[in-house]
PDB file of C-alpha atoms in Angstrom:
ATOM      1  CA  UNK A  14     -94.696 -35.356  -3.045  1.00 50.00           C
ATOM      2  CA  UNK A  15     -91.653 -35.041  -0.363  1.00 53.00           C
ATOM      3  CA  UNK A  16     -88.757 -37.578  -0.968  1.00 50.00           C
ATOM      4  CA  UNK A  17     -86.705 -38.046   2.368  1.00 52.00           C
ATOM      5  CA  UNK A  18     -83.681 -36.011   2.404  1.00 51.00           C
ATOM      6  CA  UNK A  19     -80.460 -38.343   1.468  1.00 49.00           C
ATOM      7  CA  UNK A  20     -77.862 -38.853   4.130  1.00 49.00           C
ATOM      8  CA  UNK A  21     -74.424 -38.147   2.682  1.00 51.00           C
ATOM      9  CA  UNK A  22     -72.182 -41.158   3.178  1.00 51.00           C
ATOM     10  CA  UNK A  23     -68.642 -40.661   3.976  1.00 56.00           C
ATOM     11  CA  UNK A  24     -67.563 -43.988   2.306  1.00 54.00           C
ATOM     12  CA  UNK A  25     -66.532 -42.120  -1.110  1.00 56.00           C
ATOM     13  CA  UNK A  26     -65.041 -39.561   0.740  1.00 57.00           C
ATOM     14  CA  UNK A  27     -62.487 -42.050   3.074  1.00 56.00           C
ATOM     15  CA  UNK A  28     -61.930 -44.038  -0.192  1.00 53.00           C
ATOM     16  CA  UNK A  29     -60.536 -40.945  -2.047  1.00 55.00           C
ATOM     17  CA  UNK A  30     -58.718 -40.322   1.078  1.00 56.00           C
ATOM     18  CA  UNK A  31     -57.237 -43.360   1.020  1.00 49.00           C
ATOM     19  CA  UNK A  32     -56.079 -43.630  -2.820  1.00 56.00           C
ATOM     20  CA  UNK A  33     -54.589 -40.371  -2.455  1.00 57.00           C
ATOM     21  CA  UNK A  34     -52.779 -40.862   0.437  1.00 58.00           C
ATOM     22  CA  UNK A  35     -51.509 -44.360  -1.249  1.00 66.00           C
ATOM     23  CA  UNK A  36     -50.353 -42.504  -4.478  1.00 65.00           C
ATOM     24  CA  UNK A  37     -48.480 -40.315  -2.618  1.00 60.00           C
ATOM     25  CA  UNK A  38     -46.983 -42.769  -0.349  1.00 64.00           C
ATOM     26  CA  UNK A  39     -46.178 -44.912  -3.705  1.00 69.00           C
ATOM     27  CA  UNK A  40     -44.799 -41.425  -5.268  1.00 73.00           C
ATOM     28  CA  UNK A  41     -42.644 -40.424  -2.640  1.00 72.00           C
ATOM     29  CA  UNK A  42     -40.800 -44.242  -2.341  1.00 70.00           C
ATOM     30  CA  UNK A  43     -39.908 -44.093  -5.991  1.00 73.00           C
ATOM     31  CA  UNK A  44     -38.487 -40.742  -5.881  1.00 71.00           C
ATOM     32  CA  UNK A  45     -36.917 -41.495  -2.656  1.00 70.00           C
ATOM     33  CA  UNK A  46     -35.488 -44.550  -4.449  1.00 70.00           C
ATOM     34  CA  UNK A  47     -34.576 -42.544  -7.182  1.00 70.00           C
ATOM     35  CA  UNK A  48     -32.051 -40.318  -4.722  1.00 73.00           C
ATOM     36  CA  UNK A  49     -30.796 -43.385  -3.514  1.00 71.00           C
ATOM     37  CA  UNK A  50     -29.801 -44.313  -6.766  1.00 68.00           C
ATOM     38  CA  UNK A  51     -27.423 -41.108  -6.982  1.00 68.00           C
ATOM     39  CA  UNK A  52     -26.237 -41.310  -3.866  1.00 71.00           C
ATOM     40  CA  UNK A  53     -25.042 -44.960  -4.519  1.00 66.00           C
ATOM     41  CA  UNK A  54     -23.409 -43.790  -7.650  1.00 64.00           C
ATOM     42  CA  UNK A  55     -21.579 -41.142  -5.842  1.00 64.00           C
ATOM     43  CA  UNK A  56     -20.458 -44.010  -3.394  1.00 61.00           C
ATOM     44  CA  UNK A  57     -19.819 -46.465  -6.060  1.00 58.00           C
ATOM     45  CA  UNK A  58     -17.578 -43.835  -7.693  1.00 53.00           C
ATOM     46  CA  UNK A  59     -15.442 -43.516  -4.586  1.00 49.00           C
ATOM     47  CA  UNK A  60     -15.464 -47.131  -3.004  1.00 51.00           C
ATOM     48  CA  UNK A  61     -17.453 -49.404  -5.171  1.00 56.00           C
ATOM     49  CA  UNK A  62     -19.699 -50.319  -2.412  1.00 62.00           C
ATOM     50  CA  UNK A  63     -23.188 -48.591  -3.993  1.00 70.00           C
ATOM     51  CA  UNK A  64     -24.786 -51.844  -2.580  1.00 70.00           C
ATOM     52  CA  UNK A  65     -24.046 -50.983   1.185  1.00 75.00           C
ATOM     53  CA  UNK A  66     -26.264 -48.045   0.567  1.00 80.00           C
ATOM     54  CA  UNK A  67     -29.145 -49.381  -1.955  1.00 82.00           C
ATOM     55  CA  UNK A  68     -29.705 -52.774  -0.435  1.00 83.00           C
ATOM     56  CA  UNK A  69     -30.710 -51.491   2.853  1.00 83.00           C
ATOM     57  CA  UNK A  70     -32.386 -48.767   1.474  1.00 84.00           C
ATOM     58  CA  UNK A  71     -34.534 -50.757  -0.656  1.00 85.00           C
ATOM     59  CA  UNK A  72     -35.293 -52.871   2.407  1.00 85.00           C
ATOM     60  CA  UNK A  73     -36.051 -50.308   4.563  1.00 85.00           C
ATOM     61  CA  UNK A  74     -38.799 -49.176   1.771  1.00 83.00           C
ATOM     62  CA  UNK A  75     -40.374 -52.562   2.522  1.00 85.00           C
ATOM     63  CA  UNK A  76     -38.890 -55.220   0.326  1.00 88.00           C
ATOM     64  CA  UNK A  77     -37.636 -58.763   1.275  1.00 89.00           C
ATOM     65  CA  UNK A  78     -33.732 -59.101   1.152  1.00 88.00           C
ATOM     66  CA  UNK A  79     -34.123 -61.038  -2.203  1.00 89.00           C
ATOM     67  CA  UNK A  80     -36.543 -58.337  -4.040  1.00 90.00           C
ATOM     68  CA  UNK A  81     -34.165 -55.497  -2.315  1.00 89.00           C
ATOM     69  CA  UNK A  82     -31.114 -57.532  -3.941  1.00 90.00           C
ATOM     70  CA  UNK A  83     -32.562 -58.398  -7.057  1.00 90.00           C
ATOM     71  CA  UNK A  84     -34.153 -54.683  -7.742  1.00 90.00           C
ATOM     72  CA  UNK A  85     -30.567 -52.794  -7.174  1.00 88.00           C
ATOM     73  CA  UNK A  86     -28.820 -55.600  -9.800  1.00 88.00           C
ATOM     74  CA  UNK A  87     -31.481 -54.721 -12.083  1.00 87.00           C
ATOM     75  CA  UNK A  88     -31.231 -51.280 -11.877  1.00 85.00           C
ATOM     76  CA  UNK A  89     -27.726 -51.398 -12.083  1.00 84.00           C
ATOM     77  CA  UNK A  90     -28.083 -51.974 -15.804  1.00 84.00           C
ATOM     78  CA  UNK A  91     -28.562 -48.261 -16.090  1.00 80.00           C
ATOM     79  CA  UNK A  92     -25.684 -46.833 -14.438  1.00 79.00           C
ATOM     80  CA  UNK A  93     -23.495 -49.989 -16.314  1.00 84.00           C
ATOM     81  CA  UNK A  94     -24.504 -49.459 -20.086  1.00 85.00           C
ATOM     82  CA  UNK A  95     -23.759 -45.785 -19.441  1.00 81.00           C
ATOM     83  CA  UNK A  96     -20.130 -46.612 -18.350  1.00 82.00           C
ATOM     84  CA  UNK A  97     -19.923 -49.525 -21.214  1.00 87.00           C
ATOM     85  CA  UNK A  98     -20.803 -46.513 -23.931  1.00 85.00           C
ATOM     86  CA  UNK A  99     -18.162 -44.461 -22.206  1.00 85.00           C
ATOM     87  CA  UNK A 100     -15.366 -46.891 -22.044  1.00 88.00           C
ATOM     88  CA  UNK A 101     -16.188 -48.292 -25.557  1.00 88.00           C
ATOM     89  CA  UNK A 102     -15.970 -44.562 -27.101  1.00 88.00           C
ATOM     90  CA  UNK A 103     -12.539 -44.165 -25.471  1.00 85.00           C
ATOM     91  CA  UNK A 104     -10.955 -47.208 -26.672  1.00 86.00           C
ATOM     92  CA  UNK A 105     -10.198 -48.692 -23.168  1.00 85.00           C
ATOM     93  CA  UNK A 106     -11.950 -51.935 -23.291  1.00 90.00           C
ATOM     94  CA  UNK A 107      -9.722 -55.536 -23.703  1.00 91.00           C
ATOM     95  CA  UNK A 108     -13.109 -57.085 -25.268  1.00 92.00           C
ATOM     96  CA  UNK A 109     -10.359 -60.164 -26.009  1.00 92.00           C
ATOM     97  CA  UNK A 110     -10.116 -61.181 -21.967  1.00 93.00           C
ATOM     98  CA  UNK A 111     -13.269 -59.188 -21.221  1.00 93.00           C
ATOM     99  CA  UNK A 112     -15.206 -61.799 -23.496  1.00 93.00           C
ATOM    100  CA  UNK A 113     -13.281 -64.656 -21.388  1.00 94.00           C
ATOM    101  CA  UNK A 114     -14.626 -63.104 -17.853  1.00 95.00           C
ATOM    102  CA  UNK A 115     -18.042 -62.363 -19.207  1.00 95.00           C
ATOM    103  CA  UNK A 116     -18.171 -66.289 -19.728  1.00 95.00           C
ATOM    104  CA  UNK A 117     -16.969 -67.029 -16.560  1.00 96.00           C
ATOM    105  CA  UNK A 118     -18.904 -64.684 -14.682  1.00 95.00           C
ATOM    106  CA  UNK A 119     -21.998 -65.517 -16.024  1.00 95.00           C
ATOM    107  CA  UNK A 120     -21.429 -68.832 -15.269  1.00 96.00           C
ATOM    108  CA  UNK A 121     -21.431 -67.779 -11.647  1.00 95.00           C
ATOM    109  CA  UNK A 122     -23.968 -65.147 -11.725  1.00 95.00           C
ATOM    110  CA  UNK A 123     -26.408 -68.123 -12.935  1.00 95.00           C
ATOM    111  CA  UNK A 124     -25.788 -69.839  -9.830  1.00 95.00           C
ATOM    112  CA  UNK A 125     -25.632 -67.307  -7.828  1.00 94.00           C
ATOM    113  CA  UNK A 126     -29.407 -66.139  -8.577  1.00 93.00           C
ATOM    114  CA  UNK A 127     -30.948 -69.424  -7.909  1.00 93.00           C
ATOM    115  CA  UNK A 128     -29.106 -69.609  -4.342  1.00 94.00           C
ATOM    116  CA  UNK A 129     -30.496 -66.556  -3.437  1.00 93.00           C
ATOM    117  CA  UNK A 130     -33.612 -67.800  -5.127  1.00 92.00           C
ATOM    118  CA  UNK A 131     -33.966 -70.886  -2.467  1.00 92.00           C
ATOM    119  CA  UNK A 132     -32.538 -68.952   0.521  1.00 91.00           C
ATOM    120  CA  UNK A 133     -36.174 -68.096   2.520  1.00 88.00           C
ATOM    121  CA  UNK A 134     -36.833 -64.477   3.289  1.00 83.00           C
ATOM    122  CA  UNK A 135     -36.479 -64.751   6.994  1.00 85.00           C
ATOM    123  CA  UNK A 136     -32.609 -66.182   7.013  1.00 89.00           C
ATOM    124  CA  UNK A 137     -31.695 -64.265   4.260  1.00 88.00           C
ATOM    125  CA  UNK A 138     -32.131 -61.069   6.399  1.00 86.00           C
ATOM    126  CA  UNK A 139     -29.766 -62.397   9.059  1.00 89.00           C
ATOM    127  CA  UNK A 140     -27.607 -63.082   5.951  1.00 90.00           C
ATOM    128  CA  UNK A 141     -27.815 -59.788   4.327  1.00 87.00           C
ATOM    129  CA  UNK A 142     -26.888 -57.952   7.894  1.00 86.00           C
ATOM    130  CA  UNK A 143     -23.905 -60.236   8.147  1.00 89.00           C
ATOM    131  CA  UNK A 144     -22.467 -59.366   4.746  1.00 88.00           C
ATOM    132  CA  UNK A 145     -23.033 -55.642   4.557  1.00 85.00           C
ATOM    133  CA  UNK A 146     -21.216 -55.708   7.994  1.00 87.00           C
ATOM    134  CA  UNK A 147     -18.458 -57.397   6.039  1.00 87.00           C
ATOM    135  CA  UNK A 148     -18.265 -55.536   2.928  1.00 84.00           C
ATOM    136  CA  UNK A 149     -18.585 -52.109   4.966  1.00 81.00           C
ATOM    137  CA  UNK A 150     -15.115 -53.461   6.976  1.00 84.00           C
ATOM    138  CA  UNK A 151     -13.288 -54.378   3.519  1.00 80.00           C
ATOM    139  CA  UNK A 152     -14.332 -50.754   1.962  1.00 76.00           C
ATOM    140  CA  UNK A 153     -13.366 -49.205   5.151  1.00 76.00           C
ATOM    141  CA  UNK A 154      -9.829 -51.392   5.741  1.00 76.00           C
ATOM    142  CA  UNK A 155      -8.757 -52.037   1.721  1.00 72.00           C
ATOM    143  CA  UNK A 156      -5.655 -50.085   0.573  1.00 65.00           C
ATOM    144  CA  UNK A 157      -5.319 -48.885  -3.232  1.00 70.00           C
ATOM    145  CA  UNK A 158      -4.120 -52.221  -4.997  1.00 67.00           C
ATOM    146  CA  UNK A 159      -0.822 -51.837  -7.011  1.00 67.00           C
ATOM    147  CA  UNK A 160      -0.841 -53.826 -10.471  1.00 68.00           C
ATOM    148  CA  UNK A 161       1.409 -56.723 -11.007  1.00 66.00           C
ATOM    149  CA  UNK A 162       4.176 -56.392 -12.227  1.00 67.00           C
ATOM    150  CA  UNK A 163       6.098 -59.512 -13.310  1.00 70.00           C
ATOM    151  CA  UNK A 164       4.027 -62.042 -15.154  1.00 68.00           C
ATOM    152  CA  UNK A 165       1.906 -64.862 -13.774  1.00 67.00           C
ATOM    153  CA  UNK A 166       2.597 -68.639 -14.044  1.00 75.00           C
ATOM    154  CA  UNK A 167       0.231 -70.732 -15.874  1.00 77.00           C
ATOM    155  CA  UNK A 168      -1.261 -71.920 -12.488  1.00 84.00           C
ATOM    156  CA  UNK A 169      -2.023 -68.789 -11.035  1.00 82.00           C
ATOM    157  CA  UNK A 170      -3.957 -67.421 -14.556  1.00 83.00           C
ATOM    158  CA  UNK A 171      -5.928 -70.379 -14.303  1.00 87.00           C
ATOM    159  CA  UNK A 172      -7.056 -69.708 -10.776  1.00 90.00           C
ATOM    160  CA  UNK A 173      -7.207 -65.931 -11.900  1.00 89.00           C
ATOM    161  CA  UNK A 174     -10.258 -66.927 -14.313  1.00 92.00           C
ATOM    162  CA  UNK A 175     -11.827 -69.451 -12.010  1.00 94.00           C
ATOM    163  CA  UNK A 176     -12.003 -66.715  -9.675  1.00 94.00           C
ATOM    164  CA  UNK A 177     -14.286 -64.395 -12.010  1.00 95.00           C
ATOM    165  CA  UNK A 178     -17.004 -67.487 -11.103  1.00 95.00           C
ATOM    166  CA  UNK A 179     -16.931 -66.505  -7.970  1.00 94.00           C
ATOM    167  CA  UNK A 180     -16.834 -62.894  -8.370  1.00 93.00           C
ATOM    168  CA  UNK A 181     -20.106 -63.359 -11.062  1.00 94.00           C
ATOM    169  CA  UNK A 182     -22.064 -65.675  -7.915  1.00 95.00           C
ATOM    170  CA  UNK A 183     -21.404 -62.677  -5.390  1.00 94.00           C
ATOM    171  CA  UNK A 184     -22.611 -60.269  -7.980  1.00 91.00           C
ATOM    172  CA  UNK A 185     -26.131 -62.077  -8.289  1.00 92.00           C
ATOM    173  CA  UNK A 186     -26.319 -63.668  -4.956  1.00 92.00           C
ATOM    174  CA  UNK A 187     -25.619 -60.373  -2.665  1.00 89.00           C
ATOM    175  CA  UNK A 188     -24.232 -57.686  -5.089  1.00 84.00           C
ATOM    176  CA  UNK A 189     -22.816 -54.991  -2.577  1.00 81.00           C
ATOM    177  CA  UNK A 190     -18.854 -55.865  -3.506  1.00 83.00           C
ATOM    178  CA  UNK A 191     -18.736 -57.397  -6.166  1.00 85.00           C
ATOM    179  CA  UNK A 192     -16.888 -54.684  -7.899  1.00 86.00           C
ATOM    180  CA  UNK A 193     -14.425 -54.140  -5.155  1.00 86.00           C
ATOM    181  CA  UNK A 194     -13.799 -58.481  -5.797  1.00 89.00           C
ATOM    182  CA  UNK A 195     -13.611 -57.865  -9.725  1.00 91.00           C
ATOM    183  CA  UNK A 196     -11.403 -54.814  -9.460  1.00 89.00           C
ATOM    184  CA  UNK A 197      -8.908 -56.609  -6.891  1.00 89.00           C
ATOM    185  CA  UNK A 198      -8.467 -59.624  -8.761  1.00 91.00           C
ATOM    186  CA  UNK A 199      -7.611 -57.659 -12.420  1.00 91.00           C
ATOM    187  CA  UNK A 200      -5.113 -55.312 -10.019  1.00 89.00           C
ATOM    188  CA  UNK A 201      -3.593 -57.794  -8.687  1.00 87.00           C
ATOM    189  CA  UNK A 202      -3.097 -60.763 -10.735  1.00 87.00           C
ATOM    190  CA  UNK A 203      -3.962 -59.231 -14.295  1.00 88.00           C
ATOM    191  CA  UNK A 204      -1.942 -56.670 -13.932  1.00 85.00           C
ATOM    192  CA  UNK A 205      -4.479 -54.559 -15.372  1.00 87.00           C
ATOM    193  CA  UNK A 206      -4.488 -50.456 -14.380  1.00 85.00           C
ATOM    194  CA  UNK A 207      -7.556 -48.959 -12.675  1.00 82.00           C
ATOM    195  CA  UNK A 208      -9.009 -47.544 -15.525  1.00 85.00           C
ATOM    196  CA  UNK A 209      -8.178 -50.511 -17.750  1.00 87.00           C
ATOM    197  CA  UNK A 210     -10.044 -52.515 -15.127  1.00 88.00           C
ATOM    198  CA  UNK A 211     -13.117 -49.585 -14.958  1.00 86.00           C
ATOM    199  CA  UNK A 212     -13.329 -50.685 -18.642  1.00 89.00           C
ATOM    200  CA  UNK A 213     -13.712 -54.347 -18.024  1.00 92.00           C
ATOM    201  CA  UNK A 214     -15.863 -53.557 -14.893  1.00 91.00           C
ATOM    202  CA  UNK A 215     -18.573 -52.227 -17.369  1.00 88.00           C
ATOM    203  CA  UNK A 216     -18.809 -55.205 -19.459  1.00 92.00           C
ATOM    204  CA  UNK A 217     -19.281 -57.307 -15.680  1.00 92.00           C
ATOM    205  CA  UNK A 218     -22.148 -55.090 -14.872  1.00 90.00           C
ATOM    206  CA  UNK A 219     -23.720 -55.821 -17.752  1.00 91.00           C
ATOM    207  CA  UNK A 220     -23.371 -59.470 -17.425  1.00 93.00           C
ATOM    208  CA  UNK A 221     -24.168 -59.875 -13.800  1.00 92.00           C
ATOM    209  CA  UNK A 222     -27.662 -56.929 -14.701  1.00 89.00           C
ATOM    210  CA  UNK A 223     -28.746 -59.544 -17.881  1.00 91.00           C
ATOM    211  CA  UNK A 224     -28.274 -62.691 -15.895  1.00 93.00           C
ATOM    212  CA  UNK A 225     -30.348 -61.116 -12.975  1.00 91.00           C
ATOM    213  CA  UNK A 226     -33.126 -60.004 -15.797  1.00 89.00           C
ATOM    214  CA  UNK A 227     -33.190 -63.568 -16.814  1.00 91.00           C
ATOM    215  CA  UNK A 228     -33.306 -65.240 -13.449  1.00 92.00           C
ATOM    216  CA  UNK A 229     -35.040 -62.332 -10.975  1.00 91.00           C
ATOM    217  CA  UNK A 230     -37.468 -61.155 -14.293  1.00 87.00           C
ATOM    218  CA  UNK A 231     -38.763 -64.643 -14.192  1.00 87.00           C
ATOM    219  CA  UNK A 232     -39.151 -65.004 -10.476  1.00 87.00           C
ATOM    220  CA  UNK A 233     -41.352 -61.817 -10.010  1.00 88.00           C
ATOM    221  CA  UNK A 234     -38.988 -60.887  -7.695  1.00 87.00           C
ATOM    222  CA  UNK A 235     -38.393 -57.273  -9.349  1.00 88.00           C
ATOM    223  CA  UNK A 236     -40.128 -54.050  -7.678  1.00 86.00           C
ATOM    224  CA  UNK A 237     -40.159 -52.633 -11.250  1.00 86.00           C
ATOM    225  CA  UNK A 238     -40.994 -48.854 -10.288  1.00 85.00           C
ATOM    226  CA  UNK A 239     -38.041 -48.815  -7.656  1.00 83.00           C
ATOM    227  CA  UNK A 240     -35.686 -50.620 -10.712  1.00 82.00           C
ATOM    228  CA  UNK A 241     -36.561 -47.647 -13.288  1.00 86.00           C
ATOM    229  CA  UNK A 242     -35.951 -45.048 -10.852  1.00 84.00           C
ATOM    230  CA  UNK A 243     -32.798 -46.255  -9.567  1.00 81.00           C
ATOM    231  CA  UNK A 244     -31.837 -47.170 -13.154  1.00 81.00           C
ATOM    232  CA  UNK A 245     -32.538 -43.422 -14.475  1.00 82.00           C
ATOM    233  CA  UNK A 246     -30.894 -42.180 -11.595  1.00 80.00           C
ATOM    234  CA  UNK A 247     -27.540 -43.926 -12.031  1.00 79.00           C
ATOM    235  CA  UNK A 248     -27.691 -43.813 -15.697  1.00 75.00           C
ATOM    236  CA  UNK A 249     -27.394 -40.015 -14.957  1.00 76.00           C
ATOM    237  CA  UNK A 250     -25.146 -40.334 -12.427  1.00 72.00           C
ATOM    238  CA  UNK A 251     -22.499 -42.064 -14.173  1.00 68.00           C
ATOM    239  CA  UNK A 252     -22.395 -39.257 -16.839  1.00 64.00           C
ATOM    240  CA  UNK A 253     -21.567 -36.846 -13.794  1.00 66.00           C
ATOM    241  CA  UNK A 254     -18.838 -39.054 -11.774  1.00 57.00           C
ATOM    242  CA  UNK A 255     -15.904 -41.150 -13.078  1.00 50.00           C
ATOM    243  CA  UNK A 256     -16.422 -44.423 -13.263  1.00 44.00           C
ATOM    244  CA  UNK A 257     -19.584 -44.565 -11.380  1.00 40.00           C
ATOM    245  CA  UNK A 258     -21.505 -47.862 -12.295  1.00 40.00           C
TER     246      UNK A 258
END
């Protein structure tokens, strides 16, 4: 008894095609996001801008501006528990006002996620090419600030804390900056040196990264494998370069 001869079908064949082809496109975005992260250390190190670099990266790998944002604070937690371990070792942390500012920044950072949270996708990408345009002109144009010498009034320590709400909204709301704000403001009116201020910077980092786990976590609007990459990468990083976050 003859059976007719089956006709191979190429279905399987373009299916396995396919799921290759899409686990190699998904591999080579998360180690491409993982270089980013280094490279953003490295420019984080010298300028403090590593968001002028990640954020478009990450939207250039096909996020929205709020997944883009909310991934790079995320994986910041990496780079920023590395520098906190650092700092902490070497005795350079005021936890006394660095408790203060974690208050008030997360205060801000709260209210900074859920802006960026309503914003839709669509105007927040007009948005986000406004303010890296801005941010890349302060990093470019900013001098090295000299630390205060004589002491502040009352007044202007008041509006030196207050500030740290606004510095802890930029962080979750946009990111790219908000170190260069932070480092400024304890320069400047704190009279704090730049590595006393790298020291306080860490403990920021970590507040503005936890606020955004408890805010962007919840939303879904995390690209998790992007986050871990970027996270090794400037957890690394920071070991390599001073003060890298």
């Amino acid at each position: 008894m003859h059976f007719p001869m089956a006709i191979p079908c190429p279905a399987g064949r373009i299916a396995c095609r396919l799921k290759r082809r899409t686990m190699f496109e998904i591999c080579s975005k998360i180690f491409v996001s993982f270089l980013v992260g280094c490279v953003a250390s490295f420019i984080c190190a010298s300028t403090g801008g590593a968001g002028l670099i990640s954020t478009p990266a990450l939207i250039f790998l096909g996020l929205t501006p709020q997944s883009a944002i909310a991934t790079d604070l995320l994986a910041m937690l990496g780079g920023a528990i590395g520098s906190f371990q650092r700092f902490y070792r070497s005795g350079t942390i005021d936890f006394r006002l660095g408790g203060k500012l974690m208050a008030l920044t997360g205060i801000g950072a709260l209210l900074g996620g859920r802006a960026l949270l309503s914003i839709n996708a669509e105007s927040m990408q007009k948005i986000t090419a406004i303010l890296l345009l801005v941010i890349l002109a302060i990093v470019l144009l900013r001098g090295k600030p000299q630390p205060r010498q004589e002491p502040a009034s009352a007044l202007l320590k008041g509006i030196s804390f207050l500030l740290f709400v606004g510095v802890g909204f930029w962080g979750t709301f946009f990111g790219a900056g908000f170190l260069i704000f932070a480092s400024t403001i304890l320069v400047l009116l704190f009279g704090k040196s730049l590595l006393e201020s790298a020291g306080l910077l860490s403990l920021l980092s970590l507040t503005v990264g936890l606020v955004a786990v408890l805010v962007y976590g919840r939303a879904g609007s995390v690209q998790w494998s992007y986050c871990i990459a970027m996270g090794l990468a400037r957890h690394w990083a920071v070991h390599s370069v001073p003060a890298s976050l």
